[in-house]
């Protein structure tokens, strides 16, 4: 009954098999091996972007930060939402990798409101005294488990475009959003005005690989230099590549995401009976308020997830907010057992 995060599940067997296959003989290092060339081409095909520059790195944080560093000067600001991973969960790595660019928090939600973004950008920059206007960073699916429709995405990137600003997409849960929308990776990125996207693998079942995709290869050389300087050019790169190869084969990435989203839907159906759901969850993350006593009972029975409040102390009937994330591997029986424990 583990709903803490989708990075806590195991790696699918196909990925381990691909690692074993890659573990034959010698291969040139640093991404110059033939398999990396092949997988780079497969990612270009998947994104319908023959010119794209494609790189693999091992964490989502460095994928975001190296991508942003290519578009933000030290005197620039990056526009993001208050709960953005780059703001809350990267320990100032964006500021570090960009050499000091700041982050400007826009609005009050996990999704940009185009008119609010327009006001924020319009009211910033200007004189030599101000932080200069830099990239707009969108998270899809968001940190709160929401998604932008393609129209929403285009409205946000359209605002960036009005000011001539580039758009970065944090896609740690790219696949979950893409299958929920039923769109193609191209539609969710460059066809909607995204300049650089992170195609996340780790949260969706890989051991640790994210692809950074620049739809305009202009920044390719700079990215390579920054990746090496930042200590993130893997020497035994074929083991990153092999994971991505398995992820792409037979669209495993989409299958894993569909599975995780479906698990979450199963959980949601039960949670609705005993708690109050925040928003309209469509990917693999749910925020819900349940009476304190139900969390306490569940934890006692061995469940694990994040609660935004003390579950041991206080009124047993008082609702306490919690986050539930399902990964591809969680068993229906575990979900049902949890729902039974909380009386849903
Ligand atoms: C998990 C996550 C990342 C990447 O985190 P790492 O721990 O560095 O791999 C980036 N963005 C979002 C929205 C995430 O949830």
PDB file of N, CA, C and O in Angstrom, residues 154-205:
ATOM      1  N   UNK A 154      -0.986  25.923 -25.491  1.00  0.00           N
ATOM      2  CA  UNK A 154      -0.738  26.895 -26.571  1.00  0.00           C
ATOM      3  C   UNK A 154      -0.997  28.313 -26.099  1.00  0.00           C
ATOM      4  O   UNK A 154      -0.310  29.244 -26.512  1.00  0.00           O
ATOM      5  N   UNK A 155      -1.978  28.470 -25.219  1.00  0.00           N
ATOM      6  CA  UNK A 155      -2.259  29.819 -24.703  1.00  0.00           C
ATOM      7  C   UNK A 155      -1.068  30.317 -23.880  1.00  0.00           C
ATOM      8  O   UNK A 155      -0.671  31.487 -23.979  1.00  0.00           O
ATOM      9  N   UNK A 156      -0.465  29.432 -23.089  1.00  0.00           N
ATOM     10  CA  UNK A 156       0.672  29.833 -22.238  1.00  0.00           C
ATOM     11  C   UNK A 156       1.915  30.095 -23.087  1.00  0.00           C
ATOM     12  O   UNK A 156       2.589  31.124 -22.930  1.00  0.00           O
ATOM     13  N   UNK A 157       2.205  29.180 -24.011  1.00  0.00           N
ATOM     14  CA  UNK A 157       3.401  29.390 -24.836  1.00  0.00           C
ATOM     15  C   UNK A 157       3.209  30.607 -25.747  1.00  0.00           C
ATOM     16  O   UNK A 157       4.170  31.280 -26.098  1.00  0.00           O
ATOM     17  N   UNK A 158       1.932  30.877 -26.091  1.00  0.00           N
ATOM     18  CA  UNK A 158       1.636  32.060 -26.908  1.00  0.00           C
ATOM     19  C   UNK A 158       2.035  33.342 -26.194  1.00  0.00           C
ATOM     20  O   UNK A 158       2.550  34.278 -26.824  1.00  0.00           O
ATOM     21  N   UNK A 159       1.813  33.372 -24.876  1.00  0.00           N
ATOM     22  CA  UNK A 159       2.206  34.561 -24.099  1.00  0.00           C
ATOM     23  C   UNK A 159       3.731  34.706 -24.114  1.00  0.00           C
ATOM     24  O   UNK A 159       4.263  35.809 -24.324  1.00  0.00           O
ATOM     25  N   UNK A 160       4.434  33.587 -23.906  1.00  0.00           N
ATOM     26  CA  UNK A 160       5.904  33.640 -23.962  1.00  0.00           C
ATOM     27  C   UNK A 160       6.351  34.188 -25.315  1.00  0.00           C
ATOM     28  O   UNK A 160       7.245  35.037 -25.405  1.00  0.00           O
ATOM     29  N   UNK A 161       5.697  33.696 -26.352  1.00  0.00           N
ATOM     30  CA  UNK A 161       6.045  34.092 -27.734  1.00  0.00           C
ATOM     31  C   UNK A 161       5.809  35.586 -27.957  1.00  0.00           C
ATOM     32  O   UNK A 161       6.601  36.242 -28.632  1.00  0.00           O
ATOM     33  N   UNK A 162       4.743  36.132 -27.349  1.00  0.00           N
ATOM     34  CA  UNK A 162       4.474  37.577 -27.498  1.00  0.00           C
ATOM     35  C   UNK A 162       5.680  38.399 -27.054  1.00  0.00           C
ATOM     36  O   UNK A 162       5.934  39.483 -27.568  1.00  0.00           O
ATOM     37  N   UNK A 163       6.399  37.866 -26.054  1.00  0.00           N
ATOM     38  CA  UNK A 163       7.550  38.595 -25.518  1.00  0.00           C
ATOM     39  C   UNK A 163       8.872  38.062 -26.086  1.00  0.00           C
ATOM     40  O   UNK A 163       9.953  38.457 -25.639  1.00  0.00           O
ATOM     41  N   UNK A 164       8.770  37.121 -27.012  1.00  0.00           N
ATOM     42  CA  UNK A 164       9.969  36.536 -27.612  1.00  0.00           C
ATOM     43  C   UNK A 164      10.765  35.662 -26.649  1.00  0.00           C
ATOM     44  O   UNK A 164      11.985  35.534 -26.766  1.00  0.00           O
ATOM     45  N   UNK A 165      10.064  35.047 -25.682  1.00  0.00           N
ATOM     46  CA  UNK A 165      10.760  34.244 -24.671  1.00  0.00           C
ATOM     47  C   UNK A 165      10.649  32.749 -24.980  1.00  0.00           C
ATOM     48  O   UNK A 165       9.605  32.280 -25.442  1.00  0.00           O
ATOM     49  N   UNK A 166      11.710  31.979 -24.682  1.00  0.00           N
ATOM     50  CA  UNK A 166      11.669  30.538 -24.913  1.00  0.00           C
ATOM     51  C   UNK A 166      10.857  29.804 -23.836  1.00  0.00           C
ATOM     52  O   UNK A 166      10.645  30.332 -22.745  1.00  0.00           O
ATOM     53  N   UNK A 167      10.413  28.601 -24.175  1.00  0.00           N
ATOM     54  CA  UNK A 167       9.584  27.810 -23.263  1.00  0.00           C
ATOM     55  C   UNK A 167      10.254  26.461 -22.965  1.00  0.00           C
ATOM     56  O   UNK A 167      10.645  25.726 -23.872  1.00  0.00           O
ATOM     57  N   UNK A 168      10.357  26.185 -21.661  1.00  0.00           N
ATOM     58  CA  UNK A 168      10.896  24.910 -21.171  1.00  0.00           C
ATOM     59  C   UNK A 168       9.736  24.100 -20.601  1.00  0.00           C
ATOM     60  O   UNK A 168       8.837  24.668 -19.978  1.00  0.00           O
ATOM     61  N   UNK A 169       9.750  22.799 -20.834  1.00  0.00           N
ATOM     62  CA  UNK A 169       8.710  21.936 -20.275  1.00  0.00           C
ATOM     63  C   UNK A 169       9.337  20.874 -19.383  1.00  0.00           C
ATOM     64  O   UNK A 169      10.146  20.065 -19.848  1.00  0.00           O
ATOM     65  N   UNK A 170       8.994  20.919 -18.094  1.00  0.00           N
ATOM     66  CA  UNK A 170       9.420  19.892 -17.136  1.00  0.00           C
ATOM     67  C   UNK A 170       8.472  18.709 -17.295  1.00  0.00           C
ATOM     68  O   UNK A 170       7.313  18.778 -16.877  1.00  0.00           O
ATOM     69  N   UNK A 171       8.978  17.657 -17.891  1.00  0.00           N
ATOM     70  CA  UNK A 171       8.132  16.489 -18.162  1.00  0.00           C
ATOM     71  C   UNK A 171       8.523  15.280 -17.340  1.00  0.00           C
ATOM     72  O   UNK A 171       8.618  14.171 -17.862  1.00  0.00           O
ATOM     73  N   UNK A 172       8.732  15.474 -16.050  1.00  0.00           N
ATOM     74  CA  UNK A 172       9.011  14.315 -15.186  1.00  0.00           C
ATOM     75  C   UNK A 172       7.877  13.304 -15.323  1.00  0.00           C
ATOM     76  O   UNK A 172       8.099  12.095 -15.287  1.00  0.00           O
ATOM     77  N   UNK A 173       6.635  13.810 -15.501  1.00  0.00           N
ATOM     78  CA  UNK A 173       5.476  12.941 -15.747  1.00  0.00           C
ATOM     79  C   UNK A 173       4.892  13.220 -17.130  1.00  0.00           C
ATOM     80  O   UNK A 173       3.669  13.277 -17.316  1.00  0.00           O
ATOM     81  N   UNK A 174       5.778  13.380 -18.094  1.00  0.00           N
ATOM     82  CA  UNK A 174       5.398  13.645 -19.487  1.00  0.00           C
ATOM     83  C   UNK A 174       4.432  12.572 -19.998  1.00  0.00           C
ATOM     84  O   UNK A 174       3.365  12.872 -20.548  1.00  0.00           O
ATOM     85  N   UNK A 175       4.824  11.312 -19.811  1.00  0.00           N
ATOM     86  CA  UNK A 175       4.044  10.207 -20.389  1.00  0.00           C
ATOM     87  C   UNK A 175       2.641  10.154 -19.784  1.00  0.00           C
ATOM     88  O   UNK A 175       1.662   9.929 -20.504  1.00  0.00           O
ATOM     89  N   UNK A 176       2.538  10.368 -18.475  1.00  0.00           N
ATOM     90  CA  UNK A 176       1.223  10.318 -17.829  1.00  0.00           C
ATOM     91  C   UNK A 176       0.289  11.369 -18.425  1.00  0.00           C
ATOM     92  O   UNK A 176      -0.895  11.129 -18.630  1.00  0.00           O
ATOM     93  N   UNK A 177       0.836  12.553 -18.692  1.00  0.00           N
ATOM     94  CA  UNK A 177       0.023  13.631 -19.264  1.00  0.00           C
ATOM     95  C   UNK A 177      -0.324  13.323 -20.717  1.00  0.00           C
ATOM     96  O   UNK A 177      -1.463  13.506 -21.150  1.00  0.00           O
ATOM     97  N   UNK A 178       0.652  12.830 -21.447  1.00  0.00           N
ATOM     98  CA  UNK A 178       0.484  12.587 -22.880  1.00  0.00           C
ATOM     99  C   UNK A 178      -0.601  11.530 -23.129  1.00  0.00           C
ATOM    100  O   UNK A 178      -1.473  11.724 -23.985  1.00  0.00           O
ATOM    101  N   UNK A 179      -0.574  10.440 -22.364  1.00  0.00           N
ATOM    102  CA  UNK A 179      -1.597   9.407 -22.589  1.00  0.00           C
ATOM    103  C   UNK A 179      -2.960   9.870 -22.059  1.00  0.00           C
ATOM    104  O   UNK A 179      -3.995   9.512 -22.618  1.00  0.00           O
ATOM    105  N   UNK A 180      -2.965  10.684 -21.007  1.00  0.00           N
ATOM    106  CA  UNK A 180      -4.245  11.199 -20.495  1.00  0.00           C
ATOM    107  C   UNK A 180      -4.893  12.117 -21.534  1.00  0.00           C
ATOM    108  O   UNK A 180      -6.112  12.119 -21.699  1.00  0.00           O
ATOM    109  N   UNK A 181      -4.075  12.882 -22.236  1.00  0.00           N
ATOM    110  CA  UNK A 181      -4.616  13.774 -23.271  1.00  0.00           C
ATOM    111  C   UNK A 181      -4.906  13.019 -24.560  1.00  0.00           C
ATOM    112  O   UNK A 181      -5.646  13.509 -25.419  1.00  0.00           O
ATOM    113  N   UNK A 182      -4.276  11.860 -24.715  1.00  0.00           N
ATOM    114  CA  UNK A 182      -4.434  11.119 -25.965  1.00  0.00           C
ATOM    115  C   UNK A 182      -3.813  11.847 -27.138  1.00  0.00           C
ATOM    116  O   UNK A 182      -4.310  11.771 -28.267  1.00  0.00           O
ATOM    117  N   UNK A 183      -2.728  12.564 -26.868  1.00  0.00           N
ATOM    118  CA  UNK A 183      -2.070  13.308 -27.948  1.00  0.00           C
ATOM    119  C   UNK A 183      -0.696  12.699 -28.230  1.00  0.00           C
ATOM    120  O   UNK A 183      -0.260  11.779 -27.536  1.00  0.00           O
ATOM    121  N   UNK A 184      -0.012  13.207 -29.231  1.00  0.00           N
ATOM    122  CA  UNK A 184       1.334  12.721 -29.534  1.00  0.00           C
ATOM    123  C   UNK A 184       2.352  13.569 -28.765  1.00  0.00           C
ATOM    124  O   UNK A 184       2.057  14.716 -28.389  1.00  0.00           O
ATOM    125  N   UNK A 185       3.554  13.016 -28.565  1.00  0.00           N
ATOM    126  CA  UNK A 185       4.603  13.814 -27.921  1.00  0.00           C
ATOM    127  C   UNK A 185       4.890  15.115 -28.686  1.00  0.00           C
ATOM    128  O   UNK A 185       5.161  16.151 -28.073  1.00  0.00           O
ATOM    129  N   UNK A 186       4.789  15.064 -30.008  1.00  0.00           N
ATOM    130  CA  UNK A 186       5.020  16.285 -30.803  1.00  0.00           C
ATOM    131  C   UNK A 186       3.951  17.331 -30.505  1.00  0.00           C
ATOM    132  O   UNK A 186       4.253  18.518 -30.344  1.00  0.00           O
ATOM    133  N   UNK A 187       2.704  16.868 -30.406  1.00  0.00           N
ATOM    134  CA  UNK A 187       1.611  17.822 -30.124  1.00  0.00           C
ATOM    135  C   UNK A 187       1.784  18.476 -28.763  1.00  0.00           C
ATOM    136  O   UNK A 187       1.439  19.641 -28.574  1.00  0.00           O
ATOM    137  N   UNK A 188       2.321  17.721 -27.806  1.00  0.00           N
ATOM    138  CA  UNK A 188       2.455  18.263 -26.447  1.00  0.00           C
ATOM    139  C   UNK A 188       3.717  19.113 -26.294  1.00  0.00           C
ATOM    140  O   UNK A 188       3.959  19.665 -25.223  1.00  0.00           O
ATOM    141  N   UNK A 189       4.535  19.170 -27.347  1.00  0.00           N
ATOM    142  CA  UNK A 189       5.786  19.933 -27.227  1.00  0.00           C
ATOM    143  C   UNK A 189       5.892  20.975 -28.339  1.00  0.00           C
ATOM    144  O   UNK A 189       5.207  21.985 -28.288  1.00  0.00           O
ATOM    145  N   UNK A 190       6.702  20.680 -29.358  1.00  0.00           N
ATOM    146  CA  UNK A 190       7.007  21.742 -30.329  1.00  0.00           C
ATOM    147  C   UNK A 190       5.796  22.212 -31.102  1.00  0.00           C
ATOM    148  O   UNK A 190       5.704  23.391 -31.459  1.00  0.00           O
ATOM    149  N   UNK A 191       4.818  21.314 -31.326  1.00  0.00           N
ATOM    150  CA  UNK A 191       3.620  21.756 -32.047  1.00  0.00           C
ATOM    151  C   UNK A 191       2.777  22.697 -31.177  1.00  0.00           C
ATOM    152  O   UNK A 191       1.871  23.358 -31.676  1.00  0.00           O
ATOM    153  N   UNK A 192       3.047  22.701 -29.870  1.00  0.00           N
ATOM    154  CA  UNK A 192       2.349  23.626 -28.965  1.00  0.00           C
ATOM    155  C   UNK A 192       3.273  24.742 -28.476  1.00  0.00           C
ATOM    156  O   UNK A 192       2.962  25.408 -27.487  1.00  0.00           O
ATOM    157  N   UNK A 193       4.410  24.903 -29.115  1.00  0.00           N
ATOM    158  CA  UNK A 193       5.254  26.058 -28.796  1.00  0.00           C
ATOM    159  C   UNK A 193       6.329  25.832 -27.744  1.00  0.00           C
ATOM    160  O   UNK A 193       6.873  26.797 -27.203  1.00  0.00           O
ATOM    161  N   UNK A 194       6.652  24.566 -27.451  1.00  0.00           N
ATOM    162  CA  UNK A 194       7.706  24.278 -26.471  1.00  0.00           C
ATOM    163  C   UNK A 194       9.062  24.216 -27.191  1.00  0.00           C
ATOM    164  O   UNK A 194       9.178  23.604 -28.255  1.00  0.00           O
ATOM    165  N   UNK A 195      10.079  24.853 -26.610  1.00  0.00           N
ATOM    166  CA  UNK A 195      11.413  24.875 -27.233  1.00  0.00           C
ATOM    167  C   UNK A 195      12.308  23.744 -26.741  1.00  0.00           C
ATOM    168  O   UNK A 195      13.097  23.214 -27.504  1.00  0.00           O
ATOM    169  N   UNK A 196      12.210  23.454 -25.435  1.00  0.00           N
ATOM    170  CA  UNK A 196      13.022  22.353 -24.895  1.00  0.00           C
ATOM    171  C   UNK A 196      12.166  21.584 -23.891  1.00  0.00           C
ATOM    172  O   UNK A 196      11.506  22.178 -23.038  1.00  0.00           O
ATOM    173  N   UNK A 197      12.159  20.251 -24.037  1.00  0.00           N
ATOM    174  CA  UNK A 197      11.310  19.416 -23.180  1.00  0.00           C
ATOM    175  C   UNK A 197      12.144  18.352 -22.490  1.00  0.00           C
ATOM    176  O   UNK A 197      13.110  17.841 -23.049  1.00  0.00           O
ATOM    177  N   UNK A 198      11.719  18.033 -21.274  1.00  0.00           N
ATOM    178  CA  UNK A 198      12.288  16.883 -20.576  1.00  0.00           C
ATOM    179  C   UNK A 198      11.278  15.748 -20.704  1.00  0.00           C
ATOM    180  O   UNK A 198      10.110  15.891 -20.317  1.00  0.00           O
ATOM    181  N   UNK A 199      11.740  14.650 -21.298  1.00  0.00           N
ATOM    182  CA  UNK A 199      10.908  13.462 -21.463  1.00  0.00           C
ATOM    183  C   UNK A 199      11.308  12.508 -20.343  1.00  0.00           C
ATOM    184  O   UNK A 199      12.302  11.796 -20.430  1.00  0.00           O
ATOM    185  N   UNK A 200      10.537  12.534 -19.253  1.00  0.00           N
ATOM    186  CA  UNK A 200      10.931  11.829 -18.035  1.00  0.00           C
ATOM    187  C   UNK A 200      10.796  10.323 -18.155  1.00  0.00           C
ATOM    188  O   UNK A 200       9.861   9.826 -18.775  1.00  0.00           O
ATOM    189  N   UNK A 201      11.716   9.613 -17.539  1.00  0.00           N
ATOM    190  CA  UNK A 201      11.658   8.158 -17.516  1.00  0.00           C
ATOM    191  C   UNK A 201      11.590   7.597 -16.103  1.00  0.00           C
ATOM    192  O   UNK A 201      10.918   6.601 -15.847  1.00  0.00           O
ATOM    193  N   UNK A 202      12.248   8.256 -15.167  1.00  0.00           N
ATOM    194  CA  UNK A 202      12.425   7.675 -13.827  1.00  0.00           C
ATOM    195  C   UNK A 202      11.104   7.492 -13.091  1.00  0.00           C
ATOM    196  O   UNK A 202      10.840   6.428 -12.527  1.00  0.00           O
ATOM    197  N   UNK A 203      10.257   8.534 -13.102  1.00  0.00           N
ATOM    198  CA  UNK A 203       8.990   8.433 -12.374  1.00  0.00           C
ATOM    199  C   UNK A 203       8.069   7.406 -13.022  1.00  0.00           C
ATOM    200  O   UNK A 203       7.117   6.941 -12.417  1.00  0.00           O
ATOM    201  N   UNK A 204       8.375   7.088 -14.268  1.00  0.00           N
ATOM    202  CA  UNK A 204       7.516   6.173 -15.027  1.00  0.00           C
ATOM    203  C   UNK A 204       8.157   4.795 -15.202  1.00  0.00           C
ATOM    204  O   UNK A 204       7.799   4.066 -16.100  1.00  0.00           O
ATOM    205  N   UNK A 205       9.135   4.465 -14.357  1.00  0.00           N
ATOM    206  CA  UNK A 205       9.624   3.088 -14.328  1.00  0.00           C
ATOM    207  C   UNK A 205      11.085   2.851 -14.658  1.00  0.00           C
ATOM    208  O   UNK A 205      11.585   1.753 -14.454  1.00  0.00           O
TER     209      UNK A 205
END
